[in-house]
Steps between C-alpha positions, in 0.01 A plus 500: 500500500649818364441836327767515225703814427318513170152507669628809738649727244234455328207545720687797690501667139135432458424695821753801416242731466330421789783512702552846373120610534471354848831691635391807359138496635663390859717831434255741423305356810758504803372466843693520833588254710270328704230698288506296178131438478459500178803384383374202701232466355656497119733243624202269601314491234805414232526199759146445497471481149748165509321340768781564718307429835576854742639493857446820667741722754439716723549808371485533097745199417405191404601193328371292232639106472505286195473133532626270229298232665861295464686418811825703532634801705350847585636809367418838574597814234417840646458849429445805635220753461583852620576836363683772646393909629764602218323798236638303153641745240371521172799361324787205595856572494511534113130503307163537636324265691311257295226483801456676790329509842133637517535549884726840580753412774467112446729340288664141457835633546651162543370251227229338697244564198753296343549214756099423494484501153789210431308320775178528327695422208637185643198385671307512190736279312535224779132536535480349115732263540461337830416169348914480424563567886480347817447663826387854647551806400426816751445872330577741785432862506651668780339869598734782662824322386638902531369532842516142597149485609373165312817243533466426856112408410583316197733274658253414804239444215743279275611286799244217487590482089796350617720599167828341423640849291378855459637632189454927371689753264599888579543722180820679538501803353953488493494169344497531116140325285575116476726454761418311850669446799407229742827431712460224825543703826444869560368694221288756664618676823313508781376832707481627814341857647631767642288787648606616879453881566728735775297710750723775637308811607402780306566896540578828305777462213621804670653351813571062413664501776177547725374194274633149396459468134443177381638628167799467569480192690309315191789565261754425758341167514441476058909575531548238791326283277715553134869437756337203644376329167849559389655364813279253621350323198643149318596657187453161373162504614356872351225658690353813285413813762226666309350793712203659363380764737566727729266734617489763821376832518279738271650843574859650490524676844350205679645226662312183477404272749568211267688383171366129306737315343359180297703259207532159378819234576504298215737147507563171377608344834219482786777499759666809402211646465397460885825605556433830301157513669726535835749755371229727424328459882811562650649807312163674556408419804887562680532815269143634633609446855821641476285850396254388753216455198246172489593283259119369407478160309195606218567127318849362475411148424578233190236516266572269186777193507748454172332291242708229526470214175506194560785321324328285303206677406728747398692241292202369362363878401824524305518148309151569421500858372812435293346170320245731382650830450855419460739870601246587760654427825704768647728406792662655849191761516373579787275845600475691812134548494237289767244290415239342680534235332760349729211393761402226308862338619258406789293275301739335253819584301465787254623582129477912419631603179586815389367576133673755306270790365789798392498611192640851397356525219191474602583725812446219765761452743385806777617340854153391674267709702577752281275774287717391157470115551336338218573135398521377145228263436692242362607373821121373558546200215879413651385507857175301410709216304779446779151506742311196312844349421633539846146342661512225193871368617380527880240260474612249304810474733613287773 
């Protein structure tokens, strides 16, 4: 029992165009996390019209399952739904958009119009050909990946499906069209949190020293931070310091009571990680005291593990992509992003591939989460093939 390459290429190139009509509507019709009603509700009813039987989550995920009625394994193959509060400029890096968001200040910033699309793609053509399978296969579609506010749900709900591999793709917008990279161990880094705030006490910028300024204890501590990430750190082990705000104060002759600081750590190893987590408690907190400010924990906490392959998923993501699209695999990549996608560790081993969408031409290639990113369309056919292929090789293996 087997789909053969032939079948995929050519069924994938049958669909093209709806690949391409069903990422564009999902673009022009972005919803925020944990408020992707009708995005839902799209989602459902392509699954409903392959009598894919529905499993509901809390929250707007769900999951739909396909069985071959053939004994064999269980596979899951996610996506994720959400959009981002990003306003989407009219034009890409290079030409003008070929479609665009309806919804001002919601845009899918990070290819996840994209991601449900191949899925749809892929669950279509494994839908008409589940008479060469065996097995289960699982359709997941996560809410809130951005936010995290549907994995921890989706995993609870998943655990009685008792899946042997959860398989999904990532459009990446610095890996060039028709390239993939699906490397065993860390390819995604996880993320941690950082948002603590110094009180000090307020006053007249006329006389500081009647006041303590938590000013200048807040970058005191940002600088404490940059000697100790150079100091303290496995350079062999790279934790990114990524500080996003700071904010204190709404006047220039007034001292504020108190300055927010809030960032990301983003790493590949958990442990340094925790250690970085520590670095950034201590420096603030000792720093604060020694001005005689509160250090004030807001959320310094881990949020999202490394998406860690498993070795021979990976492996098998690799053989299998290649057989069918020889030149596709690219090697040693790995990307400092999160993903949410590294919870499902907690069910089974997991395969996440990274599928090229840059193309310069076209003007796709913007970093993600940004107003220019676009993605170049062609990415949907490649990402849906190594998808079917990928879920093909998985079942019929040992």
């Amino acid at each position: 029992m087997t789909i053969s390459n032939e079948v995929i290429l050519n069924s994938v190139e049958e669909i093209n165009n709806y690949l391409i009509n069903t990422r564009r509507y999902l673009h022009e019709n972005p919803e925020l996390s944990g408020e992707e009603i009708e995005t839902s509700k799209f989602l459902k009813k392509e699954a409903k019209k392959l009598d894919l039987p529905i499993k509901e989550v809390e929250g707007t995920g769900f999951y739909a399952i396909l069985d071959t009625g053939n004994l064999g394994k269980t596979l899951g193959l996610r996506t994720d739904i959400d959009a981002l509060p990003i306003v989407e400029k009219d034009s890409n890096q290079k030409n003008m958009r070929l479609c665009k968001s309806k919804i001002e200040g919601k845009f899918h910033a990070c290819g996840h119009d994209g991601h449900m699309a191949t899925l749809l793609g892929a669950m279509k053509i494994l839908s008409q050909n589940k008479d060469k399978l065996k097995g289960k296969i699982i359709f997941i579609f996560e809410e809130g990946e951005e936010t995290g506010s549907g994995i921890h749900k989706m995993v609870e709900a998943l655990k009685n499906e008792y899946i042997d591999a959860i398989y999904g793709e990532h459009l990446a917008a610095f890996l060039e069209t028709g390239k993939i990279a699906v490397d065993a161990g860390p390819i995604m880094a996880g993320n941690a949190i950082v948002d603590f705030t110094i009180r000090g006490r307020g006053g007249h910028g006329s006389r500081p020293d009647l006041s303590i300024s938590p000013i200048f204890v807040a970058s005191n501590i940002i600088n404490g931070l940059a000697s100790a990430w150079v100091n303290r750190i496995d350079v062999s082990k790279t934790v990114t310091l990524g500080l996003g705000l700071i904010n204190g104060g709404t006047i220039a002759n007034v001292i504020p009571d108190e300055v927010r600081v809030a960032g990301t750590l983003r790493y590949f190893d958990t442990e340094e990680g925790k250690k970085a987590l520590d670095l950034v408690r201590k420096v603030g907190s000792f720093t604060a005291k020694a001005h005689d400010c509160q250090f004030i924990e807001n959320k310094i906490i881990h949020d999202n593990e490394p998406v860690i392959n498993d070795e021979s998923l990976a492996k098998l993501a690799q053989e299998s992509i290649e057989d069918i699209m020889p030149g596709t695999i690219k090697k040693d990549l790995t990307w400092f992003a999160s993903e949410t996608f590294a919870g499902y560790n907690k069910l089974c081993p997991i395969a996440f591939a990274l599928v090229g969408t840059k193309n310069t031409d076209l003007g796709s290639g913007a970093e993600h989460h940004n107003e220019y990113f676009d993605i170049d369309e062609k990415s949907l056919s490649i990402g849906t093939i190594a998808m079917v292929k990928f879920a093909n090789e998985f079942l019929i293996s040992k």
